[in-house]
CSV table of C-alpha atoms in Angstrom, one decimal:
chain,number,residue,atom,x,y,z
R,421,MET,CA,0.0,0.0,0.0
R,422,THR,CA,1.5,3.3,-1.0
R,423,THR,CA,1.7,6.4,1.1
R,424,ILE,CA,-0.9,8.1,-1.0
R,425,THR,CA,-3.5,5.5,-0.2
R,426,ARG,CA,-2.3,4.8,3.3
R,427,ARG,CA,-2.9,8.3,4.7
R,428,PRO,CA,-6.5,8.6,3.7
R,429,LEU,CA,-7.2,5.1,5.0
R,430,ARG,CA,-5.6,5.9,8.3
R,431,ARG,CA,-7.7,9.1,8.5
R,432,LEU,CA,-10.9,7.2,7.8
R,433,LEU,CA,-10.0,4.6,10.4
R,434,GLN,CA,-9.0,7.4,12.8
R,435,LEU,CA,-5.8,5.4,13.7
R,436,ASP,CA,-3.9,8.5,14.6
R,437,GLN,CA,-6.5,10.1,16.8
R,438,PRO,CA,-5.8,9.7,20.6
R,439,VAL,CA,-8.3,7.5,22.4
R,440,GLN,CA,-8.6,6.3,25.9
R,441,LEU,CA,-8.2,2.5,26.1
R,442,LEU,CA,-10.3,0.9,28.8
R,443,THR,CA,-9.8,-2.2,30.8
R,444,PRO,CA,-12.5,-4.9,30.5
R,445,ALA,CA,-14.0,-3.8,33.8
R,446,GLU,CA,-14.0,-0.1,32.8
R,447,ALA,CA,-15.5,-1.0,29.4
R,448,GLU,CA,-18.4,-2.7,31.1
R,449,ILE,CA,-19.0,0.4,33.2
R,450,GLU,CA,-18.8,2.6,30.1
R,451,ARG,CA,-21.1,0.2,28.2
R,452,ASP,CA,-23.8,0.3,31.0
R,453,ARG,CA,-23.5,4.1,31.2
R,454,HIS,CA,-24.3,4.5,27.5
R,455,LEU,CA,-26.6,1.5,27.2
R,456,ARG,CA,-29.9,3.5,26.8
R,457,TRP,CA,-28.3,5.9,24.3
R,458,ASN,CA,-26.8,3.1,22.2
R,459,PHE,CA,-30.0,1.2,22.3
R,460,LEU,CA,-31.9,4.2,21.0
R,461,VAL,CA,-29.6,5.3,18.2
R,462,ASN,CA,-28.8,1.7,17.0
R,463,SER,CA,-32.5,0.9,17.1
R,464,PHE,CA,-33.2,3.8,14.7
R,465,ASP,CA,-30.3,2.7,12.6
R,466,VAL,CA,-31.7,-0.8,12.1
R,467,ILE,CA,-35.3,0.4,11.8
R,468,PHE,CA,-34.6,2.9,9.0
R,469,PHE,CA,-32.2,0.5,7.3
R,470,MET,CA,-34.8,-2.3,7.2
R,471,GLY,CA,-37.4,0.1,5.9
R,472,GLY,CA,-35.1,1.2,3.1
R,473,LEU,CA,-34.1,-2.3,2.3
R,474,SER,CA,-37.7,-3.4,1.8
R,475,LEU,CA,-37.8,-0.9,-1.2
R,476,ILE,CA,-34.8,-2.5,-2.9
R,477,SER,CA,-35.5,-6.1,-1.9
R,478,SER,CA,-33.3,-8.5,-3.9
R,479,THR,CA,-36.1,-11.1,-3.9
R,480,THR,CA,-39.0,-9.0,-5.2
R,481,ILE,CA,-38.4,-5.3,-6.2
R,482,LEU,CA,-35.1,-5.7,-7.9
R,483,PRO,CA,-36.0,-8.8,-9.9
R,484,LEU,CA,-39.2,-7.0,-11.0
R,485,PHE,CA,-37.1,-4.1,-12.2
R,486,ILE,CA,-34.8,-6.4,-14.1
R,487,SER,CA,-37.7,-8.2,-15.7
R,488,LYS,CA,-38.9,-4.9,-17.1
R,489,LEU,CA,-35.6,-4.5,-19.0
R,490,THR,CA,-34.6,-8.0,-20.2
R,491,SER,CA,-36.1,-11.5,-20.6
R,492,SER,CA,-32.7,-13.1,-19.8
R,493,THR,CA,-32.5,-15.0,-16.5
R,494,LEU,CA,-28.7,-14.5,-16.2
R,495,PRO,CA,-29.0,-11.1,-14.3
R,496,LEU,CA,-31.4,-12.8,-11.8
R,497,ALA,CA,-28.9,-15.6,-11.3
R,498,LEU,CA,-26.1,-13.1,-10.7
R,499,MET,CA,-28.2,-11.1,-8.2
R,500,ALA,CA,-29.1,-14.3,-6.3
R,501,MET,CA,-25.4,-15.2,-6.1
R,502,LEU,CA,-24.4,-11.7,-5.0
R,503,ALA,CA,-27.2,-11.6,-2.4
R,504,GLN,CA,-25.7,-14.7,-0.6
R,505,GLY,CA,-22.0,-14.8,-1.4
R,506,GLY,CA,-21.5,-11.0,-1.7
R,507,PHE,CA,-22.2,-10.4,1.9
R,508,MET,CA,-20.5,-13.5,3.4
R,509,LEU,CA,-17.2,-13.7,1.5
R,510,PRO,CA,-15.8,-10.3,2.4
R,511,GLN,CA,-16.1,-11.0,6.1
R,512,LEU,CA,-13.7,-13.9,5.7
R,513,LEU,CA,-11.2,-11.6,4.0
R,514,THR,CA,-11.5,-8.6,6.4
R,515,ALA,CA,-11.7,-10.4,9.8
R,516,ASN,CA,-7.9,-10.6,10.2
R,517,ILE,CA,-7.7,-6.8,9.9
R,518,ILE,CA,-10.8,-5.9,11.9
R,519,GLU,CA,-10.0,-8.0,15.0
R,520,ARG,CA,-6.6,-6.1,15.5
R,521,LEU,CA,-8.2,-2.7,15.6
R,522,ASN,CA,-9.0,-1.1,19.0
R,523,ARG,CA,-11.9,0.9,17.5
R,524,LYS,CA,-14.6,-0.7,15.3
R,525,LYS,CA,-16.8,2.3,14.9
R,526,PRO,CA,-14.6,4.2,12.3
R,527,ILE,CA,-14.8,1.1,10.0
R,528,VAL,CA,-18.6,0.8,10.5
R,529,VAL,CA,-19.3,4.5,10.0
R,530,ASN,CA,-16.6,5.9,7.8
R,531,ILE,CA,-15.7,2.9,5.6
R,532,GLY,CA,-19.2,1.6,5.8
R,533,PHE,CA,-20.6,4.8,4.3
R,534,LEU,CA,-18.4,4.5,1.2
R,535,THR,CA,-18.7,0.7,0.8
R,536,GLU,CA,-22.4,0.1,1.7
R,537,ARG,CA,-24.5,3.3,2.1
R,538,LEU,CA,-23.2,5.2,-1.0
R,539,PRO,CA,-24.2,2.5,-3.5
R,540,ALA,CA,-27.6,2.3,-2.0
R,541,ILE,CA,-28.0,6.1,-2.6
R,542,LEU,CA,-26.8,5.6,-6.2
R,543,PHE,CA,-29.4,2.9,-7.0
R,544,ILE,CA,-31.5,5.6,-8.5
R,545,LEU,CA,-29.1,5.8,-11.4
R,546,ALA,CA,-30.3,2.5,-12.8
R,547,PRO,CA,-34.0,3.6,-13.5
R,548,LEU,CA,-32.7,6.9,-14.7
R,549,THR,CA,-30.6,5.1,-17.2
R,550,ALA,CA,-33.5,2.8,-18.3
R,551,TYR,CA,-35.0,5.7,-20.3
R,552,ARG,CA,-32.2,5.4,-22.9
R,553,SER,CA,-30.5,2.0,-22.5
R,554,PRO,CA,-32.2,-0.9,-20.8
R,555,THR,CA,-29.0,-3.0,-21.1
R,556,LEU,CA,-26.9,-0.4,-19.4
R,557,ALA,CA,-29.5,0.0,-16.7
R,558,VAL,CA,-29.3,-3.8,-15.9
R,559,VAL,CA,-25.5,-3.7,-15.9
R,560,LEU,CA,-25.5,-0.6,-13.7
R,561,LEU,CA,-27.9,-2.1,-11.2
R,562,LEU,CA,-25.8,-5.3,-10.9
R,563,LEU,CA,-22.6,-3.3,-10.4
R,564,LEU,CA,-24.3,-1.1,-7.7
R,565,TYR,CA,-25.7,-4.2,-6.0
R,566,SER,CA,-22.3,-5.9,-6.1
R,567,TRP,CA,-20.8,-2.8,-4.5
R,568,PHE,CA,-23.7,-2.8,-1.9
R,569,THR,CA,-23.4,-6.4,-0.9
R,570,PHE,CA,-19.6,-6.7,-0.9
R,571,GLY,CA,-19.3,-3.4,0.9
R,572,GLY,CA,-21.8,-4.5,3.5
R,573,GLY,CA,-19.8,-7.7,4.0
R,574,MET,CA,-16.6,-5.7,4.4
R,575,VAL,CA,-17.9,-3.9,7.5
R,576,ALA,CA,-20.2,-6.6,8.9
R,577,ALA,CA,-17.7,-8.1,11.3
R,578,ALA,CA,-16.8,-4.7,12.6
R,579,TRP,CA,-20.4,-3.8,13.2
R,580,GLN,CA,-21.0,-7.1,15.0
R,581,ASP,CA,-18.0,-6.5,17.2
R,582,MET,CA,-19.2,-2.9,18.0
R,583,ILE,CA,-22.7,-4.1,18.9
R,584,ALA,CA,-21.1,-6.8,21.2
R,585,ARG,CA,-19.2,-4.0,23.0
R,586,CYS,CA,-22.3,-1.8,23.3
R,587,PHE,CA,-24.8,-4.5,24.6
R,588,PRO,CA,-24.4,-7.2,27.2
R,589,VAL,CA,-25.1,-10.7,25.9
R,590,THR,CA,-28.4,-10.9,27.9
R,591,GLN,CA,-29.8,-7.9,26.0
R,592,ARG,CA,-28.7,-8.6,22.5
R,593,GLY,CA,-31.6,-10.8,21.6
R,594,ARG,CA,-34.0,-8.1,22.9
R,595,PHE,CA,-32.1,-5.5,20.8
R,596,PHE,CA,-32.1,-7.5,17.6
R,597,GLY,CA,-35.6,-8.8,18.1
R,598,GLY,CA,-37.2,-5.5,19.0
R,599,THR,CA,-35.5,-3.5,16.3
R,600,MET,CA,-36.1,-6.1,13.6
R,601,PHE,CA,-39.8,-6.1,14.7
R,602,ILE,CA,-40.2,-2.4,14.4
R,603,GLY,CA,-38.0,-2.3,11.3
R,604,THR,CA,-40.0,-4.9,9.5
R,605,LEU,CA,-43.2,-3.1,10.5
R,606,LEU,CA,-41.8,0.0,8.8
R,607,GLY,CA,-40.9,-2.3,5.9
R,608,VAL,CA,-44.5,-3.6,5.7
R,609,GLY,CA,-45.8,0.0,5.5
R,610,ALA,CA,-43.2,0.9,2.9
R,611,ALA,CA,-43.9,-2.2,0.8
R,612,SER,CA,-47.6,-1.4,0.9
R,613,VAL,CA,-47.0,2.1,-0.4
R,614,ALA,CA,-44.6,0.7,-2.9
R,615,GLY,CA,-47.4,-1.5,-4.3
R,616,ARG,CA,-49.5,1.5,-5.0
R,617,VAL,CA,-46.6,3.4,-6.6
R,618,LEU,CA,-45.8,0.4,-8.8
R,619,ASP,CA,-49.4,0.1,-10.0
R,620,ARG,CA,-50.2,3.8,-10.4
R,621,VAL,CA,-46.9,5.3,-11.7
R,622,ALA,CA,-45.5,4.5,-15.1
R,623,PHE,CA,-42.2,2.7,-15.5
R,624,PRO,CA,-39.4,3.7,-14.8
R,625,LEU,CA,-40.6,6.7,-12.8
R,626,ASN,CA,-42.1,4.4,-10.2
R,627,PHE,CA,-38.7,2.8,-9.5
R,628,ILE,CA,-37.1,6.2,-9.4
R,629,TYR,CA,-39.5,7.1,-6.5
R,630,LEU,CA,-38.8,3.8,-4.7
R,631,PHE,CA,-35.1,3.9,-5.0
R,632,SER,CA,-35.0,7.5,-4.0
R,633,VAL,CA,-36.9,6.9,-0.7
R,634,ALA,CA,-34.7,3.8,-0.1
R,635,GLY,CA,-31.6,5.9,-0.4
R,636,ILE,CA,-32.9,8.5,1.9
R,637,ALA,CA,-34.0,5.9,4.6
R,638,ILE,CA,-30.6,4.2,4.5
R,639,THR,CA,-28.8,7.5,4.8
R,640,VAL,CA,-30.9,8.5,7.8
R,641,SER,CA,-30.1,5.1,9.3
R,642,TRP,CA,-26.3,5.8,8.8
R,643,ALA,CA,-26.7,9.2,10.6
R,644,PHE,CA,-28.1,7.4,13.7
R,645,LEU,CA,-25.4,4.8,13.5
R,646,ALA,CA,-22.7,7.5,13.6
R,647,LEU,CA,-24.0,8.6,17.0
R,648,THR,CA,-23.0,5.3,18.7
R,649,ARG,CA,-20.8,5.6,21.8
R,650,GLU,CA,-18.4,2.7,21.6
R,651,PRO,CA,-16.4,1.6,24.6
R,652,VAL,CA,-12.8,1.2,23.3
R,653,VAL,CA,-10.7,-1.6,24.6
R,654,GLN,CA,-7.2,-2.9,23.7
R,655,ALA,CA,-7.4,-5.5,20.9
R,656,ASN,CA,-5.0,-8.2,22.2
R,657,VAL,CA,-4.8,-10.2,19.0
R,658,PRO,CA,-1.4,-11.3,17.6
R,659,ARG,CA,-0.5,-9.7,14.3
R,660,ARG,CA,-0.6,-12.1,11.3
R,661,THR,CA,-0.1,-11.5,7.6
R,662,THR,CA,-3.0,-12.2,5.3
R,663,ARG,CA,-1.1,-15.3,4.0
R,664,GLN,CA,-0.7,-16.7,7.5
R,665,TYR,CA,-4.4,-15.9,8.3
R,666,LEU,CA,-5.7,-17.7,5.2
R,667,ALA,CA,-3.4,-20.6,5.8
R,668,GLU,CA,-4.9,-21.2,9.2
R,669,LEU,CA,-8.5,-21.2,8.0
R,670,PRO,CA,-8.6,-24.9,6.8
R,671,LYS,CA,-7.3,-26.0,10.2
R,672,VAL,CA,-10.0,-24.0,12.0
R,673,VAL,CA,-12.7,-25.7,9.8
R,674,GLN,CA,-11.2,-29.1,10.5
R,675,THR,CA,-10.9,-28.8,14.3
R,676,ASP,CA,-13.9,-26.6,15.2
R,677,HIS,CA,-17.0,-28.8,14.9
R,678,ASN,CA,-19.5,-26.0,15.8
R,679,PHE,CA,-18.0,-23.6,13.2
R,680,ARG,CA,-18.0,-26.4,10.5
R,681,SER,CA,-21.7,-27.2,11.2
R,682,PHE,CA,-22.5,-23.5,11.1
R,683,LEU,CA,-20.8,-23.1,7.6
R,684,VAL,CA,-22.7,-26.1,6.3
R,685,ALA,CA,-26.0,-24.8,7.6
R,686,ARG,CA,-25.3,-21.3,6.0
R,687,PHE,CA,-24.4,-22.9,2.7
R,688,VAL,CA,-27.6,-25.0,2.5
R,689,LEU,CA,-29.7,-22.0,3.6
R,690,ALA,CA,-28.0,-19.8,0.9
R,691,LEU,CA,-28.9,-22.4,-1.8
R,692,ALA,CA,-32.5,-22.4,-0.7
R,693,GLU,CA,-32.7,-18.6,-0.7
R,694,MET,CA,-31.2,-18.2,-4.1
R,695,ALA,CA,-34.4,-19.3,-5.8
R,696,SER,CA,-36.5,-16.4,-4.3
R,697,GLY,CA,-35.8,-13.9,-7.1
R,698,PHE,CA,-36.8,-16.5,-9.8
R,699,LEU,CA,-40.1,-17.1,-8.0
R,700,THR,CA,-41.0,-13.5,-8.4
R,701,VAL,CA,-40.4,-13.4,-12.1
R,702,ALA,CA,-42.0,-16.8,-12.6
R,703,ALA,CA,-45.1,-15.6,-10.9
R,704,ILE,CA,-45.2,-12.5,-13.1
R,705,GLN,CA,-44.9,-14.6,-16.3
R,706,MET,CA,-47.2,-17.5,-15.3
R,707,TRP,CA,-50.0,-15.6,-13.7
R,708,ALA,CA,-49.6,-12.1,-15.2
R,709,ILE,CA,-49.8,-10.6,-11.7
R,710,SER,CA,-49.5,-6.8,-11.4
R,711,ASP,CA,-46.4,-5.0,-10.3
R,712,GLY,CA,-48.2,-4.0,-7.1
R,713,MET,CA,-48.8,-7.6,-6.2
R,714,VAL,CA,-45.0,-8.2,-6.2
R,715,ALA,CA,-44.8,-5.6,-3.5
R,716,THR,CA,-47.6,-7.4,-1.6
R,717,PHE,CA,-45.4,-10.5,-1.7
R,718,THR,CA,-42.7,-8.4,0.0
R,719,THR,CA,-45.3,-7.3,2.6
R,720,ALA,CA,-46.3,-10.9,3.3
R,721,SER,CA,-42.7,-12.0,3.8
R,722,LEU,CA,-42.0,-9.0,6.1
R,723,VAL,CA,-45.1,-9.8,8.2
R,724,GLY,CA,-43.6,-13.3,8.9
R,725,GLN,CA,-40.3,-11.7,9.8
R,726,THR,CA,-42.0,-9.2,12.1
R,727,ALA,CA,-43.7,-11.9,14.3
R,728,GLY,CA,-40.6,-14.1,14.2
R,729,SER,CA,-38.1,-11.4,15.1
R,730,LEU,CA,-40.0,-10.3,18.2
R,731,LEU,CA,-40.6,-13.8,19.5
R,732,MET,CA,-37.2,-15.2,18.7
R,733,GLY,CA,-35.4,-12.1,20.2
R,734,PHE,CA,-37.0,-12.5,23.6
R,735,LEU,CA,-36.6,-16.3,23.5
R,736,ALA,CA,-32.9,-15.8,22.8
R,737,ASP,CA,-32.3,-13.7,25.9
R,738,ARG,CA,-34.0,-16.3,28.1
R,739,ARG,CA,-33.2,-19.7,26.5
R,740,GLY,CA,-30.2,-19.0,24.3
R,741,HIS,CA,-29.6,-18.0,20.7
R,742,ARG,CA,-29.1,-21.6,19.5
R,743,LEU,CA,-32.7,-22.5,20.3
R,744,SER,CA,-34.0,-19.5,18.5
R,745,LEU,CA,-31.9,-20.4,15.4
R,746,GLU,CA,-33.1,-24.0,15.5
R,747,ILE,CA,-36.8,-23.0,15.7
R,748,ALA,CA,-36.4,-20.3,13.0
R,749,THR,CA,-34.7,-22.7,10.5
């Protein structure tokens, strides 16, 4: 990495800014002192993010947009692959760097804005381009979605670490369950409005409206995320090169039974979820359903998530997260 690129990166990660490192005991006191504040701002982050995400759903809204521009199923296959692998793979590649940093918030907020939030804001470029070149609009959407999913994966591990620092383990289920419940409720409302927009507004103006609102909601969620008060502790992790880190991964998979089982479960679940986008387009072609009905499908899926999130979140705090995962899957 050259000096030209290293300096901006260090500035984004705030590596040169003085920060008070806390002992584990001090970090717990700091965490409890800011618990209500962090619960509030991070709840609004998740709520607005979920609301915006419902308007750019990779299983309903985006496949519908693609079906308006091309009859090829290749873009749908690429989107399904990106929706699963695009988020998971970067976490594997960035974990070695993230675990050595004392502060996780600069990655989540500063790097995350460039890698995850900015492409969501730029989604509007795809329907704007559809006026003149449908092919270019499809390519642009896939590029932006790749940027969005890979970018989200790049900061996901840091976000999870930051949340773990801000909330005790006995309240994380309540946090995720409650915020997902409210967020999906907002998504239900947004999807209902989206159905009317898709039916009553001509293409591609209807998608311009939807993607604009999605970008605004995701930007608002980032603003709340930036208000997080992270307890900063010393990261006591030995320094390893990327080559050493990657060389250790096969051994971890071989020796850690729980991790291996988790990877297999995630892989099988990802295969099942890859078909969702094709179901949307198949329903449009076979039953000639309206565009608004596609948004209704989004509403139905979010209603299920709403009930499940609230129930599983409270169950996780009382009986453990494993039981919640077993019931949900």
